[in-house]
CSV table of C-alpha atoms and ligand atoms in Angstrom, one decimal:
chain,number,residue,atom,x,y,z
J,1348,MET,CA,96.6,76.7,155.2
J,1349,SER,CA,96.5,80.2,153.7
J,1350,GLU,CA,99.8,81.8,152.8
J,1351,THR,CA,100.6,85.5,153.6
J,1352,ARG,CA,102.8,87.4,151.1
J,1353,HIS,CA,104.2,90.9,151.8
J,1354,THR,CA,105.2,93.3,149.1
J,1355,LYS,CA,106.2,96.9,148.9
J,1356,VAL,CA,103.9,97.4,146.0
J,1357,LEU,CA,100.8,95.3,145.1
J,1358,ILE,CA,99.5,95.9,141.6
J,1359,ILE,CA,96.0,94.6,141.0
J,1360,GLY,CA,95.2,94.1,137.3
J,1361,SER,CA,97.1,92.9,134.3
J,1362,GLY,CA,96.1,95.2,131.5
J,1363,PRO,CA,98.4,97.9,130.0
J,1364,ALA,CA,98.2,100.0,133.2
J,1365,GLY,CA,99.1,97.1,135.5
J,1366,TYR,CA,102.0,95.7,133.4
J,1367,THR,CA,103.4,99.2,132.8
J,1368,ALA,CA,103.3,99.8,136.6
J,1369,GLY,CA,105.1,96.5,137.0
J,1370,VAL,CA,107.9,97.6,134.6
J,1371,TYR,CA,108.4,100.9,136.4
J,1372,ALA,CA,108.0,99.6,140.0
J,1373,SER,CA,110.5,96.8,139.2
J,1374,ARG,CA,113.1,99.2,137.8
J,1375,ALA,CA,112.7,101.3,141.0
J,1376,MET,CA,113.7,98.1,142.9
J,1377,LEU,CA,110.3,97.8,144.6
J,1378,GLU,CA,110.0,94.1,143.8
J,1379,PRO,CA,106.3,94.4,143.0
J,1380,ILE,CA,103.7,91.6,143.0
J,1381,LEU,CA,101.1,91.8,140.3
J,1382,VAL,CA,97.9,89.9,140.6
J,1383,GLN,CA,96.4,89.2,137.1
J,1384,GLY,CA,92.7,88.7,137.9
J,1385,MET,CA,90.2,86.8,135.8
J,1386,GLU,CA,91.3,88.3,132.5
J,1387,PRO,CA,95.1,88.0,132.3
J,1388,GLY,CA,96.1,90.7,129.8
J,1389,GLY,CA,92.9,92.7,130.2
J,1390,GLN,CA,90.5,94.0,127.5
J,1391,LEU,CA,93.0,93.9,124.6
J,1392,THR,CA,92.9,90.1,124.8
J,1393,THR,CA,89.4,90.3,123.5
J,1394,THR,CA,90.3,92.1,120.3
J,1395,THR,CA,92.2,91.4,117.1
J,1396,GLU,CA,94.3,94.2,115.4
J,1397,VAL,CA,95.6,97.1,117.5
J,1398,GLU,CA,96.8,99.8,115.2
J,1399,ASN,CA,97.4,102.7,117.6
J,1400,TYR,CA,99.8,101.5,120.1
J,1401,PRO,CA,103.1,103.3,119.4
J,1402,GLY,CA,105.9,101.1,118.1
J,1403,TYR,CA,103.5,98.7,116.3
J,1404,THR,CA,101.9,99.7,113.1
J,1405,GLU,CA,99.7,96.7,113.7
J,1406,ILE,CA,99.7,94.0,116.3
J,1407,GLN,CA,97.2,91.5,117.6
J,1408,GLY,CA,95.8,92.5,121.0
J,1409,PRO,CA,96.6,89.2,122.8
J,1410,GLU,CA,100.2,89.3,121.4
J,1411,LEU,CA,100.7,92.9,122.6
J,1412,MET,CA,99.6,91.8,126.1
J,1413,VAL,CA,101.9,88.7,126.1
J,1414,ASN,CA,104.7,91.1,125.2
J,1415,MET,CA,103.8,93.4,128.1
J,1416,GLU,CA,103.6,90.6,130.5
J,1417,ALA,CA,107.0,89.3,129.4
J,1418,HIS,CA,108.4,92.8,129.8
J,1419,ALA,CA,107.1,93.3,133.3
J,1420,LYS,CA,108.4,89.8,134.3
J,1421,ALA,CA,111.9,90.5,132.7
J,1422,MET,CA,112.2,93.6,134.8
J,1423,GLY,CA,111.4,91.7,138.0
J,1424,THR,CA,107.7,91.8,138.6
J,1425,GLU,CA,106.3,88.7,140.2
J,1426,ILE,CA,103.2,87.9,138.3
J,1427,ILE,CA,100.5,85.8,140.1
J,1428,GLY,CA,97.4,84.2,138.6
J,1429,ASP,CA,94.9,85.0,141.3
J,1430,ILE,CA,91.8,87.2,141.8
J,1431,ILE,CA,91.6,89.7,144.6
J,1432,THR,CA,88.2,89.2,146.3
J,1433,ASP,CA,88.6,91.6,149.2
J,1434,LEU,CA,90.7,94.7,149.8
J,1435,ASP,CA,91.2,96.4,153.2
J,1436,LEU,CA,92.6,99.9,152.8
J,1437,SER,CA,91.7,101.1,156.3
J,1438,LYS,CA,95.2,100.7,157.7
J,1439,ARG,CA,98.8,100.1,156.4
J,1440,PRO,CA,100.0,97.7,155.5
J,1441,PHE,CA,97.0,97.3,153.2
J,1442,THR,CA,95.6,93.8,153.0
J,1443,ALA,CA,94.2,92.0,149.9
J,1444,LYS,CA,92.6,88.5,150.0
J,1445,GLY,CA,93.1,86.3,147.0
J,1446,ASP,CA,90.6,83.8,145.7
J,1447,SER,CA,93.4,81.2,146.0
J,1448,GLY,CA,93.5,81.7,149.8
J,1449,THR,CA,96.7,83.8,149.7
J,1450,VAL,CA,96.6,87.0,151.7
J,1451,TYR,CA,98.7,89.9,150.3
J,1452,THR,CA,99.9,92.7,152.5
J,1453,ALA,CA,101.4,95.8,150.9
J,1454,ASP,CA,102.9,99.1,151.8
J,1455,ALA,CA,101.4,100.7,148.6
J,1456,VAL,CA,98.7,99.5,146.3
J,1457,ILE,CA,98.2,100.3,142.6
J,1458,LEU,CA,94.7,99.6,141.4
J,1459,ALA,CA,94.6,98.8,137.7
J,1460,THR,CA,91.4,96.8,137.5
J,1461,GLY,CA,90.2,98.4,134.2
J,1462,ALA,CA,86.7,98.2,132.9
J,1463,ARG,CA,84.2,95.5,131.9
J,1464,ALA,CA,81.6,95.3,129.1
J,1465,ARG,CA,78.2,97.0,129.8
J,1466,TRP,CA,74.9,95.2,129.0
J,1467,LEU,CA,71.6,96.6,128.0
J,1468,GLY,CA,69.8,95.1,131.0
J,1469,LEU,CA,67.0,93.4,129.0
J,1470,PRO,CA,65.6,90.2,130.5
J,1471,THR,CA,65.9,88.4,127.1
J,1472,GLU,CA,69.5,89.6,126.7
J,1473,GLU,CA,70.2,87.9,130.1
J,1474,GLU,CA,68.2,84.8,129.1
J,1475,PHE,CA,70.3,84.2,125.9
J,1476,LYS,CA,73.7,85.2,127.3
J,1477,GLY,CA,76.1,82.5,126.2
J,1478,PHE,CA,73.5,81.1,123.9
J,1479,GLY,CA,73.8,83.6,121.0
J,1480,VAL,CA,74.2,86.8,123.0
J,1481,SER,CA,77.8,87.9,123.6
J,1482,ALA,CA,80.0,91.0,124.3
J,1483,CYS,CA,83.1,89.6,122.7
J,1484,ALA,CA,83.3,89.1,118.9
J,1485,THR,CA,86.8,87.7,118.9
J,1486,CYS,CA,85.8,85.1,121.5
J,1487,ASP,CA,82.5,84.0,119.9
J,1488,GLY,CA,82.4,85.2,116.3
J,1489,PHE,CA,83.7,81.9,114.9
J,1490,PHE,CA,80.4,80.2,115.9
J,1491,TYR,CA,78.4,82.2,113.4
J,1492,ARG,CA,80.0,81.2,110.1
J,1493,GLY,CA,77.6,81.9,107.2
J,1494,MET,CA,74.9,83.3,109.6
J,1495,GLU,CA,73.3,86.7,110.2
J,1496,ILE,CA,74.5,88.7,113.1
J,1497,VAL,CA,73.4,91.8,115.0
J,1498,VAL,CA,75.8,94.3,116.7
J,1499,VAL,CA,74.5,97.0,119.0
J,1500,GLY,CA,76.4,100.2,119.6
J,1501,GLY,CA,78.0,103.1,117.8
J,1502,GLY,CA,81.5,103.4,119.3
J,1503,ASN,CA,84.9,102.0,118.3
J,1504,THR,CA,84.1,98.6,119.8
J,1505,ALA,CA,80.8,98.2,117.9
J,1506,VAL,CA,82.4,99.2,114.6
J,1507,GLU,CA,85.4,97.0,115.1
J,1508,GLU,CA,83.3,94.1,116.1
J,1509,ALA,CA,81.0,94.6,113.2
J,1510,LEU,CA,84.0,94.6,110.8
J,1511,PHE,CA,85.6,91.6,112.4
J,1512,LEU,CA,82.3,89.6,112.3
J,1513,THR,CA,82.1,90.0,108.5
J,1514,ASN,CA,84.9,87.4,108.4
J,1515,PHE,CA,82.2,84.9,109.5
J,1516,ALA,CA,78.8,86.3,109.0
J,1517,SER,CA,76.7,86.5,105.8
J,1518,LYS,CA,75.3,89.8,107.0
J,1519,VAL,CA,75.9,92.1,110.0
J,1520,THR,CA,73.2,94.6,111.1
J,1521,LEU,CA,74.6,97.4,113.2
J,1522,ILE,CA,71.9,98.8,115.4
J,1523,HIS,CA,72.6,102.3,116.8
J,1524,ARG,CA,70.4,104.5,118.8
J,1525,ARG,CA,71.4,107.6,116.9
J,1526,ASP,CA,72.1,108.4,113.2
J,1527,GLU,CA,75.8,109.2,113.8
J,1528,LEU,CA,78.6,107.0,115.0
J,1529,ARG,CA,81.0,108.1,117.7
J,1530,ALA,CA,83.7,105.8,116.4
J,1531,GLU,CA,87.0,107.1,114.8
J,1532,LYS,CA,86.7,108.3,111.2
J,1533,ILE,CA,89.0,105.6,109.8
J,1534,LEU,CA,86.8,102.9,111.3
J,1535,ILE,CA,83.6,104.5,110.0
J,1536,ASN,CA,85.1,104.6,106.5
J,1537,ARG,CA,85.9,100.9,106.6
J,1538,LEU,CA,82.4,100.2,107.9
J,1539,MET,CA,80.7,102.2,105.2
J,1540,LYS,CA,82.7,100.4,102.5
J,1541,ASN,CA,81.8,96.9,103.8
J,1542,GLU,CA,78.9,95.5,101.8
J,1543,LYS,CA,78.1,92.9,104.4
J,1544,ILE,CA,77.3,95.6,107.1
J,1545,VAL,CA,73.9,97.2,107.1
J,1546,PRO,CA,73.5,100.0,109.7
J,1547,LEU,CA,70.0,100.4,111.3
J,1548,TRP,CA,70.0,104.0,112.5
J,1549,ASP,CA,67.8,105.5,115.3
J,1550,HIS,CA,66.9,102.1,116.7
J,1551,GLU,CA,67.1,100.4,120.1
J,1552,LEU,CA,67.2,96.7,120.6
J,1553,VAL,CA,64.1,95.9,122.8
J,1554,GLU,CA,64.0,92.1,122.7
J,1555,VAL,CA,66.1,89.0,121.8
J,1556,PHE,CA,64.0,86.0,120.8
J,1557,GLY,CA,64.9,82.4,120.1
J,1558,ASP,CA,64.3,78.7,120.9
J,1559,GLU,CA,64.5,77.0,124.2
J,1560,MET,CA,65.4,73.4,123.0
J,1561,PRO,CA,68.1,73.6,121.9
J,1562,LYS,CA,68.6,77.0,123.3
J,1563,GLY,CA,69.6,79.6,120.7
J,1564,VAL,CA,68.8,83.0,119.2
J,1565,ASN,CA,66.7,83.4,116.1
J,1566,GLY,CA,66.5,87.2,116.0
J,1567,VAL,CA,65.8,90.5,117.6
J,1568,HIS,CA,63.2,93.2,117.7
J,1569,ALA,CA,64.4,96.8,117.4
J,1570,LYS,CA,62.3,99.9,118.0
J,1571,HIS,CA,62.7,103.2,116.1
J,1572,VAL,CA,63.5,105.8,118.8
J,1573,LYS,CA,61.3,108.5,117.2
J,1574,THR,CA,58.3,106.6,115.6
J,1575,GLY,CA,58.2,103.6,118.0
J,1576,GLU,CA,57.9,101.3,115.0
J,1577,ILE,CA,59.2,97.8,115.6
J,1578,THR,CA,61.5,96.0,113.1
J,1579,GLU,CA,62.3,92.3,113.3
J,1580,ILE,CA,65.8,91.2,112.3
J,1581,PRO,CA,66.7,87.6,111.9
J,1582,ALA,CA,70.0,86.8,113.6
J,1583,LYS,CA,71.8,83.8,115.2
J,1584,GLY,CA,74.3,86.0,117.1
J,1585,VAL,CA,73.8,89.2,119.0
J,1586,PHE,CA,76.9,91.2,120.0
J,1587,ILE,CA,76.3,94.0,122.6
J,1588,ALA,CA,79.1,96.6,122.3
J,1589,ILE,CA,77.7,99.6,124.2
J,1590,GLY,CA,80.7,100.5,126.2
J,1591,HIS,CA,82.4,99.6,129.4
J,1592,ALA,CA,82.0,100.4,133.1
J,1593,PRO,CA,84.9,100.7,135.5
J,1594,ALA,CA,85.7,97.5,137.5
J,1595,ASN,CA,85.4,99.3,140.9
J,1596,GLU,CA,84.0,96.5,143.0
J,1597,LEU,CA,87.0,96.3,145.3
J,1598,VAL,CA,86.9,100.0,146.2
J,1599,LYS,CA,83.5,101.4,145.5
J,1600,ASP,CA,82.7,101.8,149.2
J,1601,THR,CA,86.1,103.0,150.3
J,1602,LEU,CA,87.3,105.4,147.5
J,1603,GLU,CA,85.5,108.3,146.0
J,1604,THR,CA,84.0,107.7,142.6
J,1605,HIS,CA,82.4,109.9,139.9
J,1606,MET,CA,81.0,109.9,136.4
J,1607,GLY,CA,79.3,106.4,136.8
J,1608,GLY,CA,81.8,104.8,139.1
J,1609,TYR,CA,85.3,105.9,137.9
J,1610,VAL,CA,87.7,106.2,140.9
J,1611,VAL,CA,88.6,109.8,141.6
J,1612,THR,CA,92.3,110.7,141.6
J,1613,LYS,CA,94.0,114.0,142.4
J,1614,PRO,CA,94.6,116.4,139.4
J,1615,ASP,CA,97.5,115.3,137.2
J,1616,SER,CA,98.1,112.4,139.6
J,1617,THR,CA,97.1,108.8,140.2
J,1618,GLU,CA,96.9,109.4,144.0
J,1619,THR,CA,93.5,108.5,145.5
J,1620,SER,CA,92.0,109.8,148.6
J,1621,ILE,CA,93.9,107.2,150.7
J,1622,PRO,CA,97.7,107.9,150.9
J,1623,GLY,CA,99.6,104.9,149.5
J,1624,VAL,CA,96.7,103.9,147.2
J,1625,PHE,CA,97.1,104.8,143.5
J,1626,ALA,CA,94.8,104.1,140.6
J,1627,ALA,CA,95.5,103.9,136.9
J,1628,GLY,CA,94.0,103.1,133.5
J,1629,ASP,CA,90.3,102.6,132.6
J,1630,LEU,CA,89.4,102.4,136.3
J,1631,ILE,CA,89.9,106.2,136.6
J,1632,ASP,CA,89.5,107.3,132.9
J,1633,HIS,CA,86.0,108.2,131.7
J,1634,LYS,CA,87.4,110.1,128.8
J,1635,PHE,CA,90.2,108.5,126.7
J,1636,ARG,CA,90.1,104.8,127.6
J,1637,GLN,CA,93.0,103.8,125.4
J,1638,ALA,CA,95.8,101.2,125.9
J,1639,VAL,CA,98.5,103.9,125.6
J,1640,THR,CA,96.8,106.3,128.1
J,1641,SER,CA,96.3,103.4,130.5
J,1642,ALA,CA,100.0,102.4,130.1
J,1643,GLY,CA,100.9,106.1,130.8
J,1644,MET,CA,98.9,106.1,134.0
J,1645,GLY,CA,100.5,102.8,135.1
J,1646,CYS,CA,103.9,104.5,134.7
J,1647,MET,CA,102.6,107.5,136.8
J,1648,ALA,CA,101.2,105.3,139.5
J,1649,ALA,CA,104.5,103.4,139.9
J,1650,LEU,CA,106.6,106.6,140.1
J,1651,GLU,CA,104.2,108.1,142.6
J,1652,ALA,CA,104.2,104.9,144.7
J,1653,GLU,CA,108.0,105.0,144.7
J,1654,HIS,CA,108.0,108.7,145.9
J,1655,PHE,CA,105.4,107.8,148.6
J,1656,LEU,CA,107.4,104.8,149.9
J,1657,ALA,CA,110.6,106.9,149.9
J,1658,ALA,CA,108.9,109.6,151.9
J,1659,GLN,CA,107.8,107.0,154.5
J,1660,GLU,CA,111.5,106.1,155.1
J,1661,ASP,CA,112.6,109.7,155.7
O,476,FAD,P1,92.1,96.4,131.4
O,476,FAD,O1,92.7,96.1,130.1
O,476,FAD,O2,90.6,96.5,131.5
O,476,FAD,O3,92.6,95.2,132.4
O,476,FAD,C1,92.0,95.2,133.7
O,476,FAD,C2,92.7,94.1,134.5
O,476,FAD,O4,92.3,94.0,135.8
O,476,FAD,C3,92.5,92.7,133.9
O,476,FAD,O5,93.7,92.0,133.8
O,476,FAD,C4,91.6,92.0,135.0
O,476,FAD,O6,91.9,90.6,135.1
O,476,FAD,C5,92.1,92.7,136.2
O,476,FAD,N1,91.2,92.7,137.4
O,476,FAD,C6,90.0,93.1,137.5
O,476,FAD,N2,89.5,92.9,138.7
O,476,FAD,C7,90.4,92.2,139.4
O,476,FAD,C8,90.5,91.7,140.7
O,476,FAD,N3,89.5,91.7,141.5
O,476,FAD,N4,91.7,91.1,141.1
O,476,FAD,C9,92.8,91.0,140.2
O,476,FAD,N5,92.7,91.6,139.0
O,476,FAD,C10,91.6,92.1,138.6
O,476,FAD,N6,92.5,100.7,123.1
O,476,FAD,C11,93.4,101.1,122.2
O,476,FAD,O7,94.3,101.9,122.5
O,476,FAD,N7,93.5,100.5,121.0
O,476,FAD,C12,92.7,99.6,120.5
O,476,FAD,O8,92.7,99.1,119.4
O,476,FAD,C13,91.7,99.1,121.4
O,476,FAD,N8,90.8,98.2,121.1
O,476,FAD,C14,89.9,97.7,122.0
O,476,FAD,C15,89.0,96.7,121.6
O,476,FAD,C16,88.1,96.2,122.4
O,476,FAD,C17,87.2,95.1,122.0
O,476,FAD,C18,88.0,96.7,123.7
O,476,FAD,C19,87.0,96.2,124.7
O,476,FAD,C20,88.9,97.8,124.1
O,476,FAD,C21,89.8,98.3,123.2
O,476,FAD,N9,90.7,99.3,123.6
O,476,FAD,C22,91.6,99.7,122.7
O,476,FAD,C23,90.6,99.9,124.9
O,476,FAD,C24,91.8,99.3,125.8
O,476,FAD,O9,91.6,97.9,125.8
O,476,FAD,C25,91.7,99.7,127.3
O,476,FAD,O10,91.7,101.2,127.3
O,476,FAD,C26,92.8,99.2,128.1
O,476,FAD,O11,92.9,97.8,128.0
O,476,FAD,C27,92.6,99.6,129.6
O,476,FAD,O12,93.7,99.0,130.3
O,476,FAD,P2,93.7,98.8,131.9
O,476,FAD,O13,95.1,98.3,132.2
O,476,FAD,O14,93.2,100.0,132.5
O,476,FAD,O15,92.6,97.7,132.1
O,477,NAP,P1,81.9,104.0,123.9
O,477,NAP,O1,82.9,104.8,123.1
O,477,NAP,O2,81.4,104.5,125.2
O,477,NAP,O3,80.6,103.8,122.9
O,477,NAP,C1,79.5,103.2,123.4
O,477,NAP,C2,78.4,103.2,122.3
O,477,NAP,O4,77.3,102.4,122.7
O,477,NAP,C3,77.9,104.6,121.9
O,477,NAP,O5,77.8,104.7,120.5
O,477,NAP,C4,76.6,104.7,122.7
O,477,NAP,O6,75.7,105.5,122.0
O,477,NAP,C5,76.1,103.3,122.7
O,477,NAP,N1,75.3,103.0,123.9
O,477,NAP,C6,75.6,103.2,125.2
O,477,NAP,N2,74.7,102.8,126.0
O,477,NAP,C7,73.7,102.3,125.2
O,477,NAP,C8,72.4,101.8,125.4
O,477,NAP,N3,71.9,101.6,126.6
O,477,NAP,N4,71.6,101.4,124.3
O,477,NAP,C9,72.1,101.5,123.1
O,477,NAP,N5,73.3,102.0,122.8
O,477,NAP,C10,74.1,102.4,123.8
O,477,NAP,O7,82.4,102.5,124.1
O,477,NAP,P2,83.4,101.6,123.3
O,477,NAP,O8,83.0,101.6,121.9
O,477,NAP,O9,83.3,100.2,124.0
O,477,NAP,O10,84.8,102.2,123.5
O,477,NAP,C11,85.3,102.3,124.9
O,477,NAP,C12,86.7,102.9,124.9
O,477,NAP,O11,87.6,102.0,124.3
O,477,NAP,C13,86.7,104.2,124.0
O,477,NAP,O12,87.5,105.1,124.6
O,477,NAP,C14,87.3,103.7,122.7
O,477,NAP,O13,88.0,104.7,122.0
O,477,NAP,C15,88.2,102.6,123.2
O,477,NAP,N6,88.4,101.7,122.1
O,477,NAP,C16,89.4,102.0,121.2
O,477,NAP,C17,89.5,101.2,120.0
O,477,NAP,C18,90.5,101.7,119.0
O,477,NAP,O14,91.3,102.6,119.3
O,477,NAP,N7,90.6,101.1,117.9
O,477,NAP,C19,88.7,100.1,119.9
O,477,NAP,C20,87.8,99.8,120.8
O,477,NAP,C21,87.6,100.6,121.9
O,477,NAP,P3,75.8,107.1,121.8
O,477,NAP,O15,76.9,107.2,120.8
O,477,NAP,O16,74.5,107.5,121.4
O,477,NAP,O17,76.2,107.6,123.2
């Protein structure tokens, strides 16, 4: 039989935005429920060193997120391992269905579902996903000890993944569609100094090829964006690091979105177009997409939820 749980504030997502919202909503005595989703701890659990979260010169991403979870719990947030599969925002209390069968009703909702890795959309990328093609170096890098690897992208994620993969790989080819990286300077400097990394500028990955039995990647074909010339690069692992798209599935038909699916909030606010529904973190942020900015927005969302609920009682 399905259980129904009521809460004043339902927080959906367990990244920096969700856990920070939990800390603030708990301290406002709102007894929030936080549903973690399929990736407890969010994106930072897929990385290694985090060097730009204030208070830590360097901390492993998963450790930072375990600390945040413990903090939210210690303040009184009830943390539940469930995935929200359906969200009805048409009337209050709002209703969310969990994959577990539990139904959550809430006077206010904080959406903190973050973002997910983007893919190139090539048929051969899809064919070899899980068999040599990955979007998570920390998860899968270990399998490629002593082998050649390709990384695609030119942002912070691509550069960090390329650097991390040199711990295992004999050579890392970084394929980027321009001749300039958008990653931070400190990361670019590290990349340029690393002798195992070979950048391939002005190229786009056009095909992954490999064997069927046993299934596995043998290399990629990359096309020069100006000349069209095709280069073959041998590789056993292919890591796609071309950015992230907002995880808006629950609300894309009910809330206004912009800039490729990011939820729209009011200026200087986490309020969405539906009163009582707040959104924070990478779900609304097409610009900064950092752990600290997500945490900041989680704080804002909890404070705004508190004001909203207080106004309902007047
Ligand atoms: P996320 O961290 O994306 O978390 C989203 C949460 O929502 C997850 O817990 C997920 O399970 C949950 N969720 C999604 N759908 C549902 C659902 N239907 N039901 C319930 N829950 C759901 N930033 C930095 O500041 N410093 C760094 O060094 C850094 N390194 C990074 C390295 C990598 C490889 C990546 C990918 C990102 C990195 N970032 C870094 C960016 C940072 O991770 C994000 O900005 C931040 O995690 C966003 O936080 P968030 O809380 O908005 O969402
Ligand atoms: P990003 O900054 O959006 O960069 C995506 C990269 O992929 C860009 O270089 C882009 O090329 C390229 N790209 C996009 N679509 C492509 C396609 N179809 N084909 C080929 N290349 C494509 O994404 P990100 O690196 O994942 O970073 C996301 C956010 O997380 C950023 O805000 C970043 O700062 C943050 N982050 C921070 C850290 C850190 O602080 N250490 C680490 C990781 C991530 P162009 O450059 O040509 O557009």
